[in-house]
Amino acid sequence: MSTIVSPSVLSADFANLERDVKMLNSSEAEWLHIDIMDGQFVPNISFGLPVMKAIHKHATKPLDVHLMIATPDDYISEFKDAGAEILTVHYETCTHLHRTLQRIKSEGMKTGVALNPHTPVDLLKDIIHDIDLVLIMSVNPGFGGQKFIPQAVQKVAAIKSIINEAGAKTLIEVDGGVNLDTGKQLVEAGADALVAGSFVFGSENPVETISKLKVL
Ligand code: DX5
Ligand code: ZN
């Protein structure tokens, strides 16, 4: 089975977004990873709904949207309208996570839950059947191009056991510092999907780099 690759548009050339999105369309990437940052939950601001809509207009692949915002509950239908197919919220921002996931589902999107590096995977045990995608952060969210935190590999293995024991169909995605080396460790530990930003866009041939990640 091949790995799902979700290149992070955060590392694209924002002055040439149409060109970069079309490049991703022509690649073996399964999804496009969209990082939304609000300067509150994370110490950085990326881009918002109008830019995401512009990406959606040109993208031929599902948008895998990673909300790094303090109040995701306030914007669920807005992100649906902007073209999100998978909507991932951070565990750390949702007091009533079960309700949030039901709302995402009722809008017709797939549900995702992201965990910061310090948040234990066990916290998702009782809700695993409601989650389509668990996003394990292998850096502290907020910036592209950071160093991989190796404990993420054990977290992938641990959440994989929880998923298997529950007989759930939840996919595991990992985000931050992914390259061929860290990507291989993650896939061996049970990751189904890899997000990669700087590794893809910083390479000489991004289309080829995506193909290499896909066969890990
Ligand atoms: C970090 C973002 C990532 C980021 C990954 O907060 O969630 O998606 O774009 O970038 P790289 O692959 O460069 O670590
Ligand atoms: Zn992300």
Short mmCIF file of C-alpha atoms and ligand atoms in Angstrom, two decimals:
data_model
loop_
_atom_site.label_atom_id
_atom_site.label_comp_id
_atom_site.label_asym_id
_atom_site.label_seq_id
_atom_site.Cartn_x
_atom_site.Cartn_y
_atom_site.Cartn_z
CA MET A 1 0.00 0.00 0.00
CA SER A 2 1.39 3.40 -0.88
CA THR A 3 1.67 6.37 1.43
CA ILE A 4 -0.70 9.30 1.10
CA VAL A 5 1.32 12.45 0.44
CA SER A 6 -0.18 15.81 1.43
CA PRO A 7 2.21 18.60 0.42
CA SER A 8 1.89 21.70 2.58
CA VAL A 9 1.01 24.77 0.53
CA LEU A 10 2.54 26.87 3.34
CA SER A 11 5.90 26.40 1.62
CA ALA A 12 4.60 27.34 -1.85
CA ASP A 13 5.40 30.63 -3.57
CA PHE A 14 2.38 32.74 -2.58
CA ALA A 15 2.97 35.12 -5.48
CA ASN A 16 2.68 32.13 -7.83
CA LEU A 17 0.05 30.05 -6.08
CA GLU A 18 -1.81 29.06 -9.23
CA ARG A 19 1.42 27.74 -10.75
CA ASP A 20 2.31 25.79 -7.60
CA VAL A 21 -1.18 24.34 -7.17
CA LYS A 22 -1.11 23.17 -10.80
CA MET A 23 2.27 21.58 -10.15
CA LEU A 24 0.71 19.66 -7.24
CA ASN A 25 -2.25 18.69 -9.45
CA SER A 26 0.18 17.08 -11.87
CA SER A 27 1.99 15.18 -9.10
CA GLU A 28 1.17 11.97 -7.23
CA ALA A 29 0.08 13.94 -4.17
CA GLU A 30 -3.20 12.61 -2.81
CA TRP A 31 -4.29 15.74 -0.92
CA LEU A 32 -3.22 19.38 -0.56
CA HIS A 33 -2.40 20.35 3.03
CA ILE A 34 -3.70 23.80 3.96
CA ASP A 35 -2.27 25.37 7.15
CA ILE A 36 -4.49 28.03 8.71
CA MET A 37 -2.82 29.99 11.54
CA ASP A 38 -4.38 32.79 13.56
CA GLY A 39 -1.55 34.30 15.61
CA GLN A 40 -3.40 33.17 18.78
CA PHE A 41 -3.19 29.43 19.03
CA VAL A 42 0.18 29.55 17.27
CA PRO A 43 2.73 32.38 17.14
CA ASN A 44 2.33 32.95 13.41
CA ILE A 45 -0.31 34.04 10.88
CA SER A 46 -0.47 32.22 7.56
CA PHE A 47 -3.47 32.90 5.33
CA GLY A 48 -7.24 32.66 5.60
CA LEU A 49 -10.46 31.89 3.79
CA PRO A 50 -10.09 34.05 0.62
CA VAL A 51 -6.69 32.54 -0.16
CA MET A 52 -7.98 29.06 0.55
CA LYS A 53 -10.89 29.65 -1.84
CA ALA A 54 -8.42 30.73 -4.52
CA ILE A 55 -6.43 27.53 -3.98
CA HIS A 56 -9.62 25.45 -4.14
CA LYS A 57 -10.53 27.02 -7.48
CA HIS A 58 -7.43 25.53 -9.09
CA ALA A 59 -6.93 22.35 -7.06
CA THR A 60 -8.00 19.01 -8.49
CA LYS A 61 -7.28 17.15 -5.22
CA PRO A 62 -9.03 17.20 -1.85
CA LEU A 63 -8.06 19.98 0.54
CA ASP A 64 -6.71 18.60 3.83
CA VAL A 65 -7.21 21.59 6.11
CA HIS A 66 -5.24 21.95 9.34
CA LEU A 67 -6.78 24.59 11.61
CA MET A 68 -4.26 26.11 14.00
CA ILE A 69 -6.78 28.61 15.33
CA ALA A 70 -8.01 29.25 18.88
CA THR A 71 -11.75 29.01 18.13
CA PRO A 72 -12.30 26.47 15.33
CA ASP A 73 -15.94 25.97 16.36
CA ASP A 74 -16.75 29.45 15.08
CA TYR A 75 -15.65 28.72 11.51
CA ILE A 76 -16.71 25.17 10.61
CA SER A 77 -19.23 26.05 7.90
CA GLU A 78 -16.94 28.79 6.52
CA PHE A 79 -14.22 26.21 5.90
CA LYS A 80 -16.73 23.86 4.27
CA ASP A 81 -17.74 26.69 1.92
CA ALA A 82 -14.08 27.42 1.17
CA GLY A 83 -13.62 23.84 -0.07
CA ALA A 84 -12.36 21.76 2.86
CA GLU A 85 -12.81 18.02 2.42
CA ILE A 86 -10.97 17.02 5.60
CA LEU A 87 -11.21 19.48 8.49
CA THR A 88 -8.67 18.96 11.27
CA VAL A 89 -8.98 20.77 14.58
CA HIS A 90 -6.47 20.75 17.41
CA TYR A 91 -7.40 18.71 20.49
CA GLU A 92 -5.98 21.58 22.57
CA THR A 93 -8.55 24.06 21.19
CA CYS A 94 -11.76 22.02 21.62
CA THR A 95 -13.42 21.81 25.04
CA HIS A 96 -16.28 19.78 23.57
CA LEU A 97 -14.39 17.81 20.96
CA HIS A 98 -17.16 15.27 20.40
CA ARG A 99 -19.62 18.03 19.54
CA THR A 100 -17.10 19.71 17.23
CA LEU A 101 -16.55 16.47 15.34
CA GLN A 102 -20.29 15.88 14.96
CA ARG A 103 -20.63 19.35 13.48
CA ILE A 104 -17.78 18.76 11.01
CA LYS A 105 -19.43 15.47 9.99
CA SER A 106 -22.85 17.05 9.62
CA GLU A 107 -21.32 19.59 7.21
CA GLY A 108 -20.26 16.63 5.05
CA MET A 109 -16.52 16.81 5.78
CA LYS A 110 -14.13 14.20 7.12
CA THR A 111 -13.08 14.77 10.72
CA GLY A 112 -9.48 15.29 11.80
CA VAL A 113 -7.92 15.80 15.24
CA ALA A 114 -4.38 17.13 15.61
CA LEU A 115 -2.21 16.57 18.68
CA ASN A 116 0.61 18.86 19.74
CA PRO A 117 3.90 17.13 20.58
CA HIS A 118 3.08 17.19 24.33
CA THR A 119 -0.47 15.84 24.04
CA PRO A 120 -0.76 12.09 24.70
CA VAL A 121 -2.49 9.92 22.11
CA ASP A 122 -4.48 8.07 24.82
CA LEU A 123 -6.75 11.09 25.11
CA LEU A 124 -8.39 10.04 21.82
CA LYS A 125 -9.26 6.51 22.94
CA ASP A 126 -12.92 7.07 23.77
CA ILE A 127 -13.62 9.08 20.65
CA ILE A 128 -11.57 7.20 18.06
CA HIS A 129 -14.61 5.95 16.09
CA ASP A 130 -15.60 9.58 15.44
CA ILE A 131 -12.22 10.51 13.95
CA ASP A 132 -11.38 9.92 10.29
CA LEU A 133 -7.84 11.27 10.62
CA VAL A 134 -5.46 11.70 13.56
CA LEU A 135 -2.75 14.28 12.86
CA ILE A 136 0.36 13.71 14.95
CA MET A 137 2.44 16.90 15.10
CA SER A 138 6.14 16.16 14.86
CA VAL A 139 7.04 19.85 15.40
CA ASN A 140 5.39 22.56 17.49
CA PRO A 141 2.81 24.00 15.13
CA GLY A 142 3.33 27.46 13.67
CA PHE A 143 6.16 27.31 11.16
CA GLY A 144 7.43 25.28 8.25
CA GLY A 145 11.01 24.07 8.11
CA GLN A 146 11.44 23.02 11.76
CA LYS A 147 13.38 20.08 13.12
CA PHE A 148 11.58 16.76 13.50
CA ILE A 149 10.75 15.69 17.08
CA PRO A 150 11.60 11.96 17.13
CA GLN A 151 9.06 10.99 19.85
CA ALA A 152 6.43 11.33 17.12
CA VAL A 153 7.44 7.88 15.85
CA GLN A 154 6.40 6.17 19.13
CA LYS A 155 3.21 8.22 19.17
CA VAL A 156 2.32 6.89 15.72
CA ALA A 157 2.84 3.31 16.90
CA ALA A 158 0.77 3.96 20.04
CA ILE A 159 -2.19 5.50 18.20
CA LYS A 160 -2.02 2.68 15.63
CA SER A 161 -2.56 0.13 18.44
CA ILE A 162 -5.49 2.14 19.78
CA ILE A 163 -7.05 2.25 16.30
CA ASN A 164 -6.50 -1.46 15.67
CA GLU A 165 -7.79 -2.51 19.10
CA ALA A 166 -10.94 -0.47 18.56
CA GLY A 167 -11.39 -1.84 15.03
CA ALA A 168 -11.60 1.75 13.78
CA LYS A 169 -10.77 2.95 10.26
CA THR A 170 -9.00 6.13 11.37
CA LEU A 171 -6.02 7.18 9.26
CA ILE A 172 -2.80 8.49 10.83
CA GLU A 173 -1.12 11.55 9.32
CA VAL A 174 2.11 13.17 10.52
CA ASP A 175 3.08 16.82 10.07
CA GLY A 176 6.42 18.59 10.57
CA GLY A 177 10.01 17.93 9.56
CA VAL A 178 9.08 15.10 7.20
CA ASN A 179 11.73 14.01 4.70
CA LEU A 180 12.68 10.62 3.23
CA ASP A 181 14.44 9.53 6.42
CA THR A 182 11.87 10.64 9.02
CA GLY A 183 9.06 9.69 6.61
CA LYS A 184 10.33 6.12 6.38
CA GLN A 185 10.43 5.76 10.19
CA LEU A 186 6.89 7.11 10.42
CA VAL A 187 5.51 4.81 7.74
CA GLU A 188 7.17 1.81 9.40
CA ALA A 189 5.51 2.82 12.66
CA GLY A 190 2.09 2.89 10.99
CA ALA A 191 1.59 6.35 9.42
CA ASP A 192 -0.80 6.36 6.46
CA ALA A 193 -0.25 9.96 5.36
CA LEU A 194 2.70 12.35 5.38
CA VAL A 195 2.58 16.14 5.23
CA ALA A 196 5.69 17.73 3.75
CA GLY A 197 6.27 21.42 3.11
CA SER A 198 9.86 22.60 2.93
CA PHE A 199 11.13 19.18 1.87
CA VAL A 200 8.88 19.20 -1.20
CA PHE A 201 9.03 22.87 -2.19
CA GLY A 202 12.71 23.23 -1.29
CA SER A 203 13.71 20.34 -3.53
CA GLU A 204 14.90 20.70 -7.09
CA ASN A 205 12.08 18.59 -8.48
CA PRO A 206 9.01 18.71 -6.19
CA VAL A 207 6.98 16.31 -8.38
CA GLU A 208 9.72 13.70 -8.12
CA THR A 209 10.13 14.31 -4.37
CA ILE A 210 6.41 13.65 -3.88
CA SER A 211 6.74 10.36 -5.79
CA LYS A 212 9.64 9.35 -3.54
CA LEU A 213 7.59 10.00 -0.39
CA LYS A 214 4.69 8.04 -1.82
CA VAL A 215 6.65 4.79 -2.08
CA LEU A 216 8.10 4.91 1.46
C1 DX5 B 1 3.45 23.56 10.88
C2 DX5 B 1 2.50 23.17 9.79
C3 DX5 B 1 3.06 22.25 8.78
C4 DX5 B 1 4.21 22.82 7.99
C5 DX5 B 1 5.14 21.68 7.75
O1 DX5 B 1 2.76 24.24 11.85
O2 DX5 B 1 1.36 22.52 10.34
O3 DX5 B 1 2.07 21.72 7.92
O4 DX5 B 1 3.84 23.39 6.78
O5 DX5 B 1 6.30 22.16 7.21
P1 DX5 B 1 7.61 21.29 7.06
O6 DX5 B 1 7.27 20.09 6.24
O7 DX5 B 1 8.55 22.23 6.38
O8 DX5 B 1 8.07 20.92 8.45
ZN ZN B 2 -0.04 21.42 9.01
#
